[in-house]
């Protein structure tokens, strides 16, 4: 493999960034990172995102929590059977409530874990390839390509009217 | 985040009139009436109960659909503008519902156990100021007239501005209605503004009247059948069930319309299915919540006058039906509609909605029958046949409404466009 | 129809906000310099906190006898205040989760503040059961673990449900709050210097706003909102079942769960208004918290007040309809017994005064809304007081009827808890962006090259 090079373009306009991403993908560039100050579905669509695996985390977490809630309450009541309040030893309506709370707790926590794993957070070192404007009003596109194709990428990026275009080393991609 | 655009140009679209459809509806009605009389000859009490339960069910979903219009109007929801008229069509059933209600004013000892208990039971005697026939008749007639009147007025407000936009229509019946509804016409723009303003004022009042009247109807024709029993959530249970039924039946009719009329697919699209599906799902959870909230309080308290009602419905005769109810109104729709795809697929959504509506139908019978015939006979074919007394007129009135007034509301309340320029319009977005 | 497309650009939720960058500047400058108003409020809050801590310390040293709690009324001001603060918490989750799912376009400016309020209100509420039980050093008994004889807690007890519900609620709302703040913390990081920069760098977890981060974040946010919505319903329902599971007349009502949830949202929306009005003024957030936002909050307040009113009327009617002397007695006692003043305060503040919100003129007047919201806060505290105390004071047996009066210690703790809450809330306004920067941009028109060109050509 030849050496990798990277380019970072900052855009003042959303459509500029989206056009750049689309054009890059059309020319076969795949290692693209888009930066945005807000959740922007146009950018995600341009990059061809599908379902996020986070949903699996939410579902599995929720089901685990519910099962754990039922299992825990049932097991502890069977462990020392004691009639309280004239209720059955294993009282499903009452345990349903605990199971529900556990489902929500586990589901929420595992969803957050899902984000952290999938989005590779937290990042402990300060971001290398970054422009502080990306949390303000600017959109960014970083493309990483073999050194011999970088001029083509530069031409494409320039075509969408970036506010700034700098050469940046290849960041840890993903 | 998905945004819904209201297109600048909405096609005026009516369902075509169909004599065959009317004949079928009339036949259904006739079969229902004949069955009712046959059942009445064999088992008069059961006929009364079947009639009353069915009336409660159909009235609840029709008013629930009206509530959906009122609520989406208050919150200025944009997603449902293409299907709001479908919910509104249920207004046409309401005058019929009132006529069908009149026979229920004749219900006496065989239906209301408190009439007899009044002689000997001190607890029932303590309620005499509320539980007496003249007051029962007076408050229900007045309450229903008020609620139905407000519903029809709301429908009128929604339809009237459209009349100016369908000028060219030559159809005779529609022309007559246009003439009636456009009395004192002020001009298109003024009418739209006036309608939107009045609707904005009316909708909250409608919600209040809805809650009050529906609670009263539920207390009188279902809760009072076990005169010692009371549950503060009972009214809310009935009217939230009605709301759910209204949403579900709107979804069902939209699905049917989409199947028969491909041209409506452009307006009643995936987004509308998804949103109706989401609401149906949310109310499935909410219904379960209400039922659970009532059940757990009674289950935990173990008070004799409270648990009798629950025991009657979980015993040998009726327990199976209660279980079926939980399956049809919670387990099946919850599991089926939790994902995204089933909500957006008309066939799947339509099937689950049918299960839900059947479940709600069963629920209304379970509110009444176990109180009055604990030992059975249970719910069966006869109840289903009596249903036709209401189903026939309901279907006919929906068809009548949608063929007399545009299927999709043509005018749009001005303030709904407030957020439009937020969105990246198609033209601006170019390749976006 | 056609007129709308001619509306000036940006004549939407925030007509006076020009660009994305301006949001960052306006919001982040709040973090910079505390004004005098903030210091005065912070001083007052610290004073309240001192009263709170002092009263509680006094009660810990001298025992729970310092409170007015005694047979027959074992639950009083502490439990009332517990329910009050849990209730306050609810609208925060409502605004952030339910309105998010319903795509309400006005939630963006208020939701951060409402969510912070949720977290701090649950923090406040969580202390009250500990205060109430007296021997707080045994608080760890609440954790479900077996005792020395391997006997587990009674999971059929509503009080144990409550432990699960409130703990879950605190955890989930804190997580939800933090996750939503991360992009804004990154925005703060990009502007800050020195020590603050270090702080924001750590807490923003290295957020860069890349497509993959936003993608997973956005999906997670939807799922968290979908989980938080039933959680809101469940938490206050469980709180209501602390009462409704008992057979005390006035407590044992099937409507309690939805009634409490509606009341909770009602009081919480009122508290959001109470907090948003001064914040708007002190921090110059007029362009973000516009009349329209207050109008929407007021409508939500009105709607929930009507549900609460429906529940009040249903309860009174049903008590009469029950025909049971104890049921009838307790409600008669509420209206005309020794606690009539509390009941009528509740009815007037929660049932009558919010009716003013029907009028657009009232909804558009921020001063009027502020006053009404204070009334609602008071009324909702009294609602819980009425439910708890009047019911216990008038149970089945006349010989067991009794009266309760909160002691000085109780009042100190109850009033001081506002100091504790405000202390955290004021710190929040200094440390975290109090308006959601990233989400606010969603309701601003996106900067578009094509649009800019068109406008330049014009």
Short mmCIF file of C-alpha atoms in Angstrom, two decimals, chain B residues 1-2 4 6-8 76 79 123 126-127 129-131 204-205 208 211 215 219 223-224 229-233 235-236 239 271 275 278 289 292-294 296-298 300-301 303 305-306 412 417-419 421-424 427-429 431, chain C residues 1 4 7-13 100-103 105 156-158 161 233 237 241 244-245 247 252-255 257-258 261 292 299 306 310 314-315 317-318 320-324 327-328 358 396 442-446 448 450-451 454:
data_model
loop_
_atom_site.label_atom_id
_atom_site.label_comp_id
_atom_site.label_asym_id
_atom_site.label_seq_id
_atom_site.Cartn_x
_atom_site.Cartn_y
_atom_site.Cartn_z
CA UNK B 1 -35.82 14.10 11.93
CA UNK B 2 -38.57 13.70 9.41
CA UNK B 4 -43.87 16.74 6.75
CA UNK B 6 -48.13 20.33 3.25
CA UNK B 7 -48.07 20.60 -0.53
CA UNK B 8 -49.26 23.85 -2.02
CA UNK B 76 -51.06 21.82 15.55
CA UNK B 79 -48.28 14.75 10.32
CA UNK B 123 -75.65 1.46 50.46
CA UNK B 126 -77.36 6.28 49.83
CA UNK B 127 -76.83 6.79 46.09
CA UNK B 129 -79.84 11.03 44.34
CA UNK B 130 -77.77 9.81 41.39
CA UNK B 131 -79.12 6.37 40.67
CA UNK B 204 -60.22 22.46 24.34
CA UNK B 205 -63.88 22.78 25.28
CA UNK B 208 -63.53 18.76 28.48
CA UNK B 211 -64.11 13.55 29.26
CA UNK B 215 -67.28 9.24 32.03
CA UNK B 219 -70.68 5.11 34.99
CA UNK B 223 -70.23 0.71 36.29
CA UNK B 224 -73.61 0.99 37.96
CA UNK B 229 -68.60 -1.29 43.08
CA UNK B 230 -66.83 1.92 42.15
CA UNK B 231 -63.54 2.75 40.57
CA UNK B 232 -62.31 6.28 40.08
CA UNK B 233 -60.42 5.39 36.92
CA UNK B 235 -64.46 6.87 33.23
CA UNK B 236 -60.91 7.47 32.06
CA UNK B 239 -62.76 7.30 27.19
CA UNK B 271 -45.12 8.76 7.15
CA UNK B 275 -47.29 7.88 12.82
CA UNK B 278 -46.77 4.79 16.61
CA UNK B 289 -51.12 0.97 32.03
CA UNK B 292 -52.89 -2.41 35.34
CA UNK B 293 -53.31 0.70 37.49
CA UNK B 294 -56.87 -0.33 38.24
CA UNK B 296 -53.16 -3.62 41.05
CA UNK B 297 -54.98 -1.28 43.42
CA UNK B 298 -57.89 -3.68 43.71
CA UNK B 300 -53.56 -5.22 46.61
CA UNK B 301 -56.38 -3.72 48.65
CA UNK B 303 -61.53 -4.87 49.88
CA UNK B 305 -66.75 -4.46 47.65
CA UNK B 306 -63.93 -3.85 45.21
CA UNK B 412 -55.04 24.29 5.56
CA UNK B 417 -47.36 26.66 8.06
CA UNK B 418 -45.39 28.41 10.75
CA UNK B 419 -42.50 26.00 10.65
CA UNK B 421 -39.51 27.72 6.06
CA UNK B 422 -37.30 25.93 8.55
CA UNK B 423 -36.89 23.08 6.27
CA UNK B 424 -34.54 22.78 3.41
CA UNK B 427 -35.57 23.07 -4.75
CA UNK B 428 -33.03 24.70 -2.49
CA UNK B 429 -31.50 21.46 -1.51
CA UNK B 431 -28.90 17.26 -4.82
CA UNK C 1 -51.44 28.85 1.59
CA UNK C 4 -46.37 31.38 3.79
CA UNK C 7 -42.47 34.82 4.94
CA UNK C 8 -39.07 36.28 5.77
CA UNK C 9 -36.29 33.81 6.30
CA UNK C 10 -35.92 32.90 9.94
CA UNK C 11 -39.40 34.08 10.88
CA UNK C 12 -39.74 30.83 12.73
CA UNK C 13 -39.01 29.73 16.24
CA UNK C 100 -38.94 14.87 21.41
CA UNK C 101 -40.86 11.81 20.27
CA UNK C 102 -43.78 14.01 19.29
CA UNK C 103 -41.43 16.34 17.40
CA UNK C 105 -40.70 22.27 17.68
CA UNK C 156 -44.33 -6.98 47.35
CA UNK C 157 -44.01 -3.76 49.31
CA UNK C 158 -44.69 -0.55 47.39
CA UNK C 161 -40.89 -0.61 44.40
CA UNK C 233 -45.36 7.21 33.85
CA UNK C 237 -47.41 5.79 39.48
CA UNK C 241 -49.10 3.37 44.85
CA UNK C 244 -53.10 3.63 46.88
CA UNK C 245 -51.96 0.15 47.96
CA UNK C 247 -56.73 0.84 52.27
CA UNK C 252 -57.12 3.75 47.99
CA UNK C 253 -58.25 4.98 44.58
CA UNK C 254 -57.71 3.37 41.20
CA UNK C 255 -57.24 6.71 39.47
CA UNK C 257 -51.55 6.53 39.13
CA UNK C 258 -52.59 8.67 36.14
CA UNK C 261 -48.59 11.57 36.80
CA UNK C 292 -44.08 31.33 21.79
CA UNK C 299 -50.81 25.44 27.23
CA UNK C 306 -57.60 20.23 33.52
CA UNK C 310 -60.98 16.11 36.40
CA UNK C 314 -63.94 12.40 40.07
CA UNK C 315 -62.57 11.70 43.51
CA UNK C 317 -67.96 12.42 43.16
CA UNK C 318 -66.81 8.85 43.62
CA UNK C 320 -70.03 10.33 47.51
CA UNK C 321 -71.14 7.69 45.00
CA UNK C 322 -69.40 4.92 46.96
CA UNK C 323 -72.03 5.20 49.64
CA UNK C 324 -69.40 4.05 52.14
CA UNK C 327 -65.02 7.30 52.08
CA UNK C 328 -67.63 9.99 52.29
CA UNK C 358 -57.28 29.96 28.64
CA UNK C 396 -62.07 4.34 59.73
CA UNK C 442 -32.04 22.14 14.43
CA UNK C 443 -34.78 24.75 14.55
CA UNK C 444 -32.68 27.40 12.82
CA UNK C 445 -32.53 27.56 9.06
CA UNK C 446 -29.46 25.70 7.82
CA UNK C 448 -27.09 27.00 2.40
CA UNK C 450 -27.73 28.12 -2.91
CA UNK C 451 -29.88 30.22 -0.65
CA UNK C 454 -30.05 33.62 -4.41
#
